[in-house]
Coordinates of C-alpha atoms and ligand atoms in Angstrom, one line a residue:
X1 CA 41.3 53.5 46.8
X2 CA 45.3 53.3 46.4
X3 CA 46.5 52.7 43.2
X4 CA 49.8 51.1 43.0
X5 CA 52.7 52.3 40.9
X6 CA 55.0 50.8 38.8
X7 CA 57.4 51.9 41.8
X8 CA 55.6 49.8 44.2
X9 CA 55.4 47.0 42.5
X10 CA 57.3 44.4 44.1
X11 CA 55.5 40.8 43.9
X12 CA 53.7 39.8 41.1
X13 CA 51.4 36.4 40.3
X14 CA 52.1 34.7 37.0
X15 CA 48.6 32.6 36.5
X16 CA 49.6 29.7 34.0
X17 CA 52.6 27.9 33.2
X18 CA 52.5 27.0 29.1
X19 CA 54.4 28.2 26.5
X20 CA 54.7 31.8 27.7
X21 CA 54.0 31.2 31.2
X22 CA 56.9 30.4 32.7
X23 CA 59.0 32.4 31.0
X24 CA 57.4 35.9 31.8
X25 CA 57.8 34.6 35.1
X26 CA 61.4 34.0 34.6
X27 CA 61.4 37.6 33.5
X28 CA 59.8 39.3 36.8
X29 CA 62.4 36.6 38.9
X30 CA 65.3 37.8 37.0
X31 CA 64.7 41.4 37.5
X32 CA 64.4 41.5 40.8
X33 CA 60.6 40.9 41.8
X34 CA 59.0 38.0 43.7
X35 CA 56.8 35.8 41.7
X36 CA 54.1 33.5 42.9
X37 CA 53.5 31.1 40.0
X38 CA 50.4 29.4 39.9
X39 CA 49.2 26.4 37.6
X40 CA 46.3 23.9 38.1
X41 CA 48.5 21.0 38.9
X42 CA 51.8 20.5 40.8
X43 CA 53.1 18.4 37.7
X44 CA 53.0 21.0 35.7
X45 CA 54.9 23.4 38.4
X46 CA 57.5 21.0 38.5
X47 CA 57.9 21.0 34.7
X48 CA 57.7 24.9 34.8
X49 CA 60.6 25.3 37.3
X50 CA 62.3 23.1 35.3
X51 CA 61.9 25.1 32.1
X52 CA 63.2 28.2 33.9
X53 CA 65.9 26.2 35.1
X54 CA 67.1 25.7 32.0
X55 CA 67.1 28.6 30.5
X56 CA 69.1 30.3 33.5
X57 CA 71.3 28.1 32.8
X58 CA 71.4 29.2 28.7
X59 CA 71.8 33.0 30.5
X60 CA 74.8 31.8 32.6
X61 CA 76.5 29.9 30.3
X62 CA 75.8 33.4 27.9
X63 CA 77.4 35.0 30.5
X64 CA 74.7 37.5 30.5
X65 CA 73.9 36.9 34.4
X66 CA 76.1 34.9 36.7
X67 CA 75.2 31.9 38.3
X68 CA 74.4 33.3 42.2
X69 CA 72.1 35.2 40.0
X70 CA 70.4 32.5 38.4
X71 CA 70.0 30.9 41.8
X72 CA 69.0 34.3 43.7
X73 CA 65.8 34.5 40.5
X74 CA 64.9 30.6 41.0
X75 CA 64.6 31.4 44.9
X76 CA 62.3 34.3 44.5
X77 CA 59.7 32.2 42.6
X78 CA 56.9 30.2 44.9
X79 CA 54.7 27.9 43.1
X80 CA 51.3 27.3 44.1
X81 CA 47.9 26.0 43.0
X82 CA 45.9 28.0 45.3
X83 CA 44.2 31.1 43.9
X84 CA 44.5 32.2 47.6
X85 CA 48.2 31.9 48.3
X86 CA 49.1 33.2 44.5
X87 CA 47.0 36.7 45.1
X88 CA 46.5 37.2 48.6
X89 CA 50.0 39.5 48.6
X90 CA 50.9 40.5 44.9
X91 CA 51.0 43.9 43.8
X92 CA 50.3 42.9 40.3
X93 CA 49.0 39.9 38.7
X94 CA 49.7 38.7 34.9
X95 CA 47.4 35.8 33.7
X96 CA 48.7 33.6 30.7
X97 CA 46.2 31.3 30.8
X98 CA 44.7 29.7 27.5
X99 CA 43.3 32.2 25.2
X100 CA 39.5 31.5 26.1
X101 CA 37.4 34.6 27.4
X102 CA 35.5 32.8 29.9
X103 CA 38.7 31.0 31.7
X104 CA 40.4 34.1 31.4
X105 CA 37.5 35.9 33.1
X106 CA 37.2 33.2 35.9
X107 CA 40.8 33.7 36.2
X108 CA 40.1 37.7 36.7
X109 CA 37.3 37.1 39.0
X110 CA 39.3 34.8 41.2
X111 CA 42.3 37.1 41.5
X112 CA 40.1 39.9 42.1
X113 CA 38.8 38.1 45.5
X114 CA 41.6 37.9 46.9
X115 CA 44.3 39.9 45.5
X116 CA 44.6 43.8 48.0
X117 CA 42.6 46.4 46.6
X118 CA 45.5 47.9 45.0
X119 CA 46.7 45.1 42.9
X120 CA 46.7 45.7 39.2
X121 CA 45.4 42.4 37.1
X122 CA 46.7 42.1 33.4
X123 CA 46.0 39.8 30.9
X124 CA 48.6 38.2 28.2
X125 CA 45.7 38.0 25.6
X126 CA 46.7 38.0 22.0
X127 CA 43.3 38.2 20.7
X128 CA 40.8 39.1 23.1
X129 CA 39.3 42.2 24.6
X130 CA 40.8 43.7 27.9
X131 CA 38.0 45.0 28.8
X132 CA 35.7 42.3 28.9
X133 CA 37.9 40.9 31.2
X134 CA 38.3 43.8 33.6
X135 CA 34.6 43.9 33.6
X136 CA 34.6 40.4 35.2
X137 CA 36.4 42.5 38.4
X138 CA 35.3 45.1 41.1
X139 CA 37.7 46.7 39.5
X140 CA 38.2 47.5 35.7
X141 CA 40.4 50.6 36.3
X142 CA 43.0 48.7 37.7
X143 CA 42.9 46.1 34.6
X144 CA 45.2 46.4 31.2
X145 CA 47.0 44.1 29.3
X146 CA 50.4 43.2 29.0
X147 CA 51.1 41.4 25.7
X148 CA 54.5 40.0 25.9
X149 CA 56.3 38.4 22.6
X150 CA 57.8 34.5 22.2
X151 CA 59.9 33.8 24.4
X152 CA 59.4 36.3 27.4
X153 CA 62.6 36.3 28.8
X154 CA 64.3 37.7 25.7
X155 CA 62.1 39.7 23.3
X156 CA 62.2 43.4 24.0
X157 CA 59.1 44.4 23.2
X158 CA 55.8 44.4 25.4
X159 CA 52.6 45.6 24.1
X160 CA 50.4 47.6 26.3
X161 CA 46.5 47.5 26.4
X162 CA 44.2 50.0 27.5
X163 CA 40.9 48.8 28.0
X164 CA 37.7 51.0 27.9
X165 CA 37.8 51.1 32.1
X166 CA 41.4 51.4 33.3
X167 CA 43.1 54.4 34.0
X168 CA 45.9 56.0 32.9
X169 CA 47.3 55.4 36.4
X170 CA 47.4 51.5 36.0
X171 CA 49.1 52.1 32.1
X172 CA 51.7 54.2 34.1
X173 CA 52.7 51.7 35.9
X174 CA 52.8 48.8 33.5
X175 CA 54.9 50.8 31.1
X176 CA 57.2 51.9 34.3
X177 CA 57.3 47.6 35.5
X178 CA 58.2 47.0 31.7
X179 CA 60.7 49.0 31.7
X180 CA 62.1 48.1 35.0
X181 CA 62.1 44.6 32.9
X182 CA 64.0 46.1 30.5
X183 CA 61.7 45.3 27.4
X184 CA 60.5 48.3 25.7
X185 CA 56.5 49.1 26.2
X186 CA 54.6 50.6 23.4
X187 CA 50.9 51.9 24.2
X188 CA 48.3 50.2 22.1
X189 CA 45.7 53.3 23.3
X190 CA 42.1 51.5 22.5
X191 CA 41.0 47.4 23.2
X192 CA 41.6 46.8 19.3
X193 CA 41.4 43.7 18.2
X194 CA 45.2 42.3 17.4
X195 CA 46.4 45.2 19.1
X196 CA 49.3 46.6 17.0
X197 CA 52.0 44.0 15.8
X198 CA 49.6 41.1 14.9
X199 CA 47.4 43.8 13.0
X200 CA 50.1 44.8 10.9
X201 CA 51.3 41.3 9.8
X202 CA 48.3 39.6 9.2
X203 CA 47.9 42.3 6.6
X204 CA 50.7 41.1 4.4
X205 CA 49.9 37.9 5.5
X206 CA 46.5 38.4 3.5
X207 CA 48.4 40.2 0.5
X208 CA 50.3 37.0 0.4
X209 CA 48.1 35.2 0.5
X210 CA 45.6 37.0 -2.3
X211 CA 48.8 37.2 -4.5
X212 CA 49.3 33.8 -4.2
X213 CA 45.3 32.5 -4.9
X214 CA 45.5 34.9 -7.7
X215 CA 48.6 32.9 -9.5
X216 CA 50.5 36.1 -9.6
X217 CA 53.5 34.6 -7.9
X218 CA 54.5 31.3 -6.3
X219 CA 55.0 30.8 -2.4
X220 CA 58.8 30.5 -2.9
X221 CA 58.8 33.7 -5.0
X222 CA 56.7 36.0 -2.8
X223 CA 59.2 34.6 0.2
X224 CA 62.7 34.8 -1.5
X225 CA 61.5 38.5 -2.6
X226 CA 60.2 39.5 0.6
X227 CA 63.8 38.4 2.4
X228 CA 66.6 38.9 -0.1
X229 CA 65.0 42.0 -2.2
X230 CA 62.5 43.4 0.5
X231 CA 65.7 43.1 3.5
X232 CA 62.8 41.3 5.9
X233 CA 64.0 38.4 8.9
X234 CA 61.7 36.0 6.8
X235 CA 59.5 35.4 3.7
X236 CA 55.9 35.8 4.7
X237 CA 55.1 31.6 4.4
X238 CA 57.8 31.2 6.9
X239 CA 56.6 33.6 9.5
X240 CA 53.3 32.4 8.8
X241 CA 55.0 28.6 9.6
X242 CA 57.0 30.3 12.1
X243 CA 54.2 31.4 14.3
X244 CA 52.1 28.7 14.0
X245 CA 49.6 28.2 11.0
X246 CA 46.8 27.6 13.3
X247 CA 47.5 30.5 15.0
X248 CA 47.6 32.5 12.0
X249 CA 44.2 31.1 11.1
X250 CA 43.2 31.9 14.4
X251 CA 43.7 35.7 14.2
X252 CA 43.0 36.2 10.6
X253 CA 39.5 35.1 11.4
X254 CA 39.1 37.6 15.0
X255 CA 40.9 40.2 12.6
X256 CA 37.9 39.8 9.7
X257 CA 35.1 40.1 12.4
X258 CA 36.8 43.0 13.8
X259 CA 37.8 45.2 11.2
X260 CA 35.8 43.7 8.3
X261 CA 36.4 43.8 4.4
X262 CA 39.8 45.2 4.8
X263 CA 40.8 42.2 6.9
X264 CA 39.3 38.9 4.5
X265 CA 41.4 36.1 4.5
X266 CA 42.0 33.7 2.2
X267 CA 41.6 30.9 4.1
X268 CA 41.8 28.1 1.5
X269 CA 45.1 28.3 2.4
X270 CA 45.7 27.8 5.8
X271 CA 42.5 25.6 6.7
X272 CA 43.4 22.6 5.2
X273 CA 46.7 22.5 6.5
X274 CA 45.4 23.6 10.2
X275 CA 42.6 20.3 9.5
X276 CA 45.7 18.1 8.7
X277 CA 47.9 19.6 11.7
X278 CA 50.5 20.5 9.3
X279 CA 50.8 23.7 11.9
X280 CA 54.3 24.6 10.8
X281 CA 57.6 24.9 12.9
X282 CA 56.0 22.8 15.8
X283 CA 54.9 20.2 14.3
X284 CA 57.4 19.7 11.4
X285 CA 55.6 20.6 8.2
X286 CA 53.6 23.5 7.2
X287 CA 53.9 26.1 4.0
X288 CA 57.6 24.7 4.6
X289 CA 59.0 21.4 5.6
X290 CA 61.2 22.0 8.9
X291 CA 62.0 18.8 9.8
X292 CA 65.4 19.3 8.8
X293 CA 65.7 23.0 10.2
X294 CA 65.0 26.3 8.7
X295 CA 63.6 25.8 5.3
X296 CA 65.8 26.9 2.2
X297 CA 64.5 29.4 -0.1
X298 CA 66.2 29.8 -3.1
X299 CA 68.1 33.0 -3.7
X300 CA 67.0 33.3 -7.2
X301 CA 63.4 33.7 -7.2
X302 CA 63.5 37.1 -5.3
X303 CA 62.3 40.0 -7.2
X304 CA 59.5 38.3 -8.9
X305 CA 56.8 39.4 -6.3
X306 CA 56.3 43.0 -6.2
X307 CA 57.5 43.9 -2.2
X308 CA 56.6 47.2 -2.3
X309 CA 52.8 46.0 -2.2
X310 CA 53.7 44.5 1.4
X311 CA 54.8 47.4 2.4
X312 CA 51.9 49.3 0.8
X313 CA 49.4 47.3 3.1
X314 CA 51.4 48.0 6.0
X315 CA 51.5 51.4 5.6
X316 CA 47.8 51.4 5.0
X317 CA 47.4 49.3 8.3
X318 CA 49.3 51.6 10.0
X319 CA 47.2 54.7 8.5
X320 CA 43.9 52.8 10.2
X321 CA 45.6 52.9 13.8
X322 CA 46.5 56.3 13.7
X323 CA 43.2 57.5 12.2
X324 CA 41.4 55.7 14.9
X325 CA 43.7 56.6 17.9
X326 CA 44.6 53.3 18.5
X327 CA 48.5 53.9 18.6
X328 CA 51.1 56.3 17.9
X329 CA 53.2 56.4 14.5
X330 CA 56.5 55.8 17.3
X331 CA 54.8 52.8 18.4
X332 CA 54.0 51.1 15.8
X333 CA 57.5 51.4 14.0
X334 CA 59.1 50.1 17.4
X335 CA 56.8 47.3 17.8
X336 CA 57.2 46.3 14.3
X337 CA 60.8 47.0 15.0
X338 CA 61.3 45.2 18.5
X339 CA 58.5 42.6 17.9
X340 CA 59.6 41.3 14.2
X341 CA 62.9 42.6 13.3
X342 CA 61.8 44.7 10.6
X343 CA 64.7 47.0 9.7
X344 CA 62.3 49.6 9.5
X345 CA 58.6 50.8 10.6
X346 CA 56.1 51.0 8.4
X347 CA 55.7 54.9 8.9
X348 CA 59.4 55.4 8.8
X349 CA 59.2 53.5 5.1
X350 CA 56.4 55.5 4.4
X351 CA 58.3 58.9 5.2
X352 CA 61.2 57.8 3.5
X353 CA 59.9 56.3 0.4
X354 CA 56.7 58.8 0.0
X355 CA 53.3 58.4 1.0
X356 CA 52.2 59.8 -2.4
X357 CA 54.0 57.0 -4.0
X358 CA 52.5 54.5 -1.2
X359 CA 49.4 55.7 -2.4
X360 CA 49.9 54.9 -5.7
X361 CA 50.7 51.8 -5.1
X362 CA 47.5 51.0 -3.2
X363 CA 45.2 53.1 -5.5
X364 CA 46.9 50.9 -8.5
X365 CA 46.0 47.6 -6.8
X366 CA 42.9 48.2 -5.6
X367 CA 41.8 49.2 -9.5
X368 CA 43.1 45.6 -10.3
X369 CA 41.7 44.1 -7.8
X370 CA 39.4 45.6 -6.1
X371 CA 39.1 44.3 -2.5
X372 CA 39.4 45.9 0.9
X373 CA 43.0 45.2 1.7
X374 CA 44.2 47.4 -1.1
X375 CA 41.2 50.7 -0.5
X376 CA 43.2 53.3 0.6
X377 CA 42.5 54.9 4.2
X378 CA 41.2 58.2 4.4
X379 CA 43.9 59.5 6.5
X380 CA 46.6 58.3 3.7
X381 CA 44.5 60.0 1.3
X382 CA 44.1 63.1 3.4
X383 CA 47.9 63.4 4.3
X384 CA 48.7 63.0 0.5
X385 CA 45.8 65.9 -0.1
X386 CA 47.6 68.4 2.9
X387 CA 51.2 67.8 0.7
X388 CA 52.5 65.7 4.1
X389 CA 54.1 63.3 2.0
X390 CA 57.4 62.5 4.6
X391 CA 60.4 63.0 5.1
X392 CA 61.1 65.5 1.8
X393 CA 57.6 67.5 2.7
X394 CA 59.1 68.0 6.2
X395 CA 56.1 65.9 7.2
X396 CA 54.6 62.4 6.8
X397 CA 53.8 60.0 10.2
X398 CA 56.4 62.0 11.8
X399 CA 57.7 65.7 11.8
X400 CA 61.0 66.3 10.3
X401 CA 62.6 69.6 10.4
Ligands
NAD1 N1 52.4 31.5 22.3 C1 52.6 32.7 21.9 O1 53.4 33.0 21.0 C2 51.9 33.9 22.6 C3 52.4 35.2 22.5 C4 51.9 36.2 23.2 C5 50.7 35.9 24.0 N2 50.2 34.7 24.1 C6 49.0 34.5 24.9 O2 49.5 33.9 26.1 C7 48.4 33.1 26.7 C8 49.0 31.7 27.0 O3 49.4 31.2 25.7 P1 50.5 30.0 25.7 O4 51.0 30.0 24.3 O5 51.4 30.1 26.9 O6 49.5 28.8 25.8 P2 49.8 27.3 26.4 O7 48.7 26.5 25.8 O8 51.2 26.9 26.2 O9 49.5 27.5 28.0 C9 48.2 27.7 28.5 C10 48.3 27.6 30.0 O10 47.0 27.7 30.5 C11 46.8 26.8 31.6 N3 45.4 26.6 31.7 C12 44.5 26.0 30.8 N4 43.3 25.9 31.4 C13 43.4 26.4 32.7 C14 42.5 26.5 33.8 N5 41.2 26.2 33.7 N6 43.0 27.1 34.9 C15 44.3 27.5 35.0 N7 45.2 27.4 34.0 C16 44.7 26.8 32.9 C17 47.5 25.6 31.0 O11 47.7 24.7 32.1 C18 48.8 26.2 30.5 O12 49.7 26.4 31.6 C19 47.3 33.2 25.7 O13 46.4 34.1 26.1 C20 48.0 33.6 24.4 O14 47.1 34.2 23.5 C21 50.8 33.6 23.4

């Protein structure tokens, strides 16, 4: 069977129109491709269009494309609420429907019909396996994902999924469309649950969170540290608000089932605000009240929360991936990078600061308190063990010469 490139890609279905929706189909528009957008009901296709409207207009007024451009990317989107019309000639297919496995495996099976043999179909997921969904197809080999990052049009960063049945064929050419995009693609290698970015952050989410349950430090303390001593975009209660709390929740618990002890969550903390739709940024209140914008965290509390423990879990996180093949050191520092604005990657830190002192640092906590989050991975330990502790050993994550 033909197997489409990332060359030959030259009309692509967008299935859903929410939050993300419309703007990854803003992105394919912009860059070029025809897009048939398809949602359930022509309201929300009007609203859609009129949300990518709007932000062409944010890019002209920028200056970043002109206006004939704007109206040349609006022209080369159809909308449609026919499964028929929105596959029957795409060469790829993203669904951003809601993140439910059976809709999302409906929404594969439907494309599947129609869509040409060679059509690749990927899924926006966050949280759910890429696999499952492919195996909802006659065709799992030609299946991935394609994890983009809020808002699609501007974030850099795209994660890429390999499920247990595609080939390296249909990755090649979902790394070559993202490009063509001009986001950045990282490989997430295996179907792991929260994929690479989300994995990393709900770990310090979790030491937060622990630090917080245990009294060691206040919310305002662990956040004022984390930004104005530890050089990060935001304080962890922020990004938590930032995201969405019930989001958070969401993933902490798929992250616990997946990956087990290392991943409990405290969710004391969360759950009651998620019960009383206190969901953060979105709805006005959260850790944070944002009612009045950004919340202020004082300057002066920094530096009485330990940082170098949120980077210890990171680092640890970052240790599991590698040990279990699921990504590259390269990709996890640029999706931490790209994806978060962290100034650095979590194996860069750890090559520049030491892993041996990482390991400290974890070993120290997890005599404390002894819980999974802190229990050092064995390929930290082993690196440590074989002398690669970074940057001054001429090897850590990465080689140095
Ligand atoms: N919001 C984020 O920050 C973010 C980031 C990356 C990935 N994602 C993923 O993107 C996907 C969509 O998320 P979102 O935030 O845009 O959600 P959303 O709730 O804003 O949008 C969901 C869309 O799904 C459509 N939908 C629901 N049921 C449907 C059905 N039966 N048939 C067809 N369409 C249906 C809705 O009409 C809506 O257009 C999810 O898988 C989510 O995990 C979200």
């Amino acid at each position: 069977m033909k197997q489409t490139t990332g060359e030959k890609i030259q009309r692509v279905a967008v299935i859903g129109t929410g939050l993300m929706g419309h703007g990854i189909a803003q992105a394919f528009a912009v860059n070029g491709y025809d897009v048939n957008l398809l949602s359930r009901s022509k309201d929300s296709l009007r609203k859609a269009v009129q949300e990518i409207e709007w932000s062409l207009n944010k890019f002209v007024e920028k200056g970043a494309i002109g206006r004939d451009e704007a109206e040349a990317a609006l022209s080369r989107i159809m909308t449609t609420t026919s499964y028929e019309k929105a596959a029957a000639d795409v060469d790829l297919a993203v669904e951003s429907v809601s993140e439910n496995m059976e809709l999302k495996r409906r929404v594969f099976s439907k494309i599947d019909e129609t869509a040409p043999s060679h059509a690749i179909i990927a899924t926006n997921t966050s949280t759910l396996s890429v696999t499952e969904m492919g195996k909802a197809t006659g065709r799992p080999e030609k299946t991935a994902g394609m994890h983009w990052f809020i808002p699609p049009q501007l974030t850099q960063l795209i994660e890429v999924i390999k499920g247990d049945g595609t080939s390296s064929e249909t990755i090649d050419a979902i790394m070559d469309v993202s490009r063509k995009l001009g986001k950045t693609p990282i490989l997430c290698k295996k179907d792991a649950r929260g994929f690479i970015v989300s994995r990393i952050l709900v770990s310090v989410f979790n030491e937060a969170f622990w630090t917080y349950n245990r009294g060691e430090a206040s919310m305002q303390e662990i956040d004022a540290s984390v930004k104005y001593s530890g050089g990060f975009p935001m304080g962890w209660f922020e990004l938590v608000d930032y995201v969405g709390v019930d989001v958070e929740y969401d993933v902490s618990k798929i992250l616990h089932e997946a990956h087990g002890e290392r991943f409990q969550p405290r969710l004391e903390l969360t759950e009651p605000l998620v019960a009383a739709n206190k969901l953060g940024r979105k709805t006005g209140t959260g850790f944070y009240d944002w009612t009045k914008g950004r919340p202020r965290i004082a300057y002066d509390l920094a530096g009485r929360y330990d940082v170098e423990r949120s980077w210890a879990v990171a680092v640890n996180e970052a240790s599991w991936m590698v040990l279990e093949d699921v990504a590259e050191p390269e990709s996890i520092d640029l999706g931490m990078h790209l994806g978060t604005g962290w100034a650095s990657g979590p194996c860069e830190y750890a090559d520049n600061k030491g892993l041996d002192s990482i390991l400290d640092k974890l070993e120290a906590a997890y005599s404390r308190y002894p819980i999974g989050l802190y229990k050092p991975s064995p390929l930290l330990k082993d690196y440590v063990k074989k002398g690669w502790t970074g940057k001054k050993a001429g090897k850590g994550f990465h080689k140095y010469k």
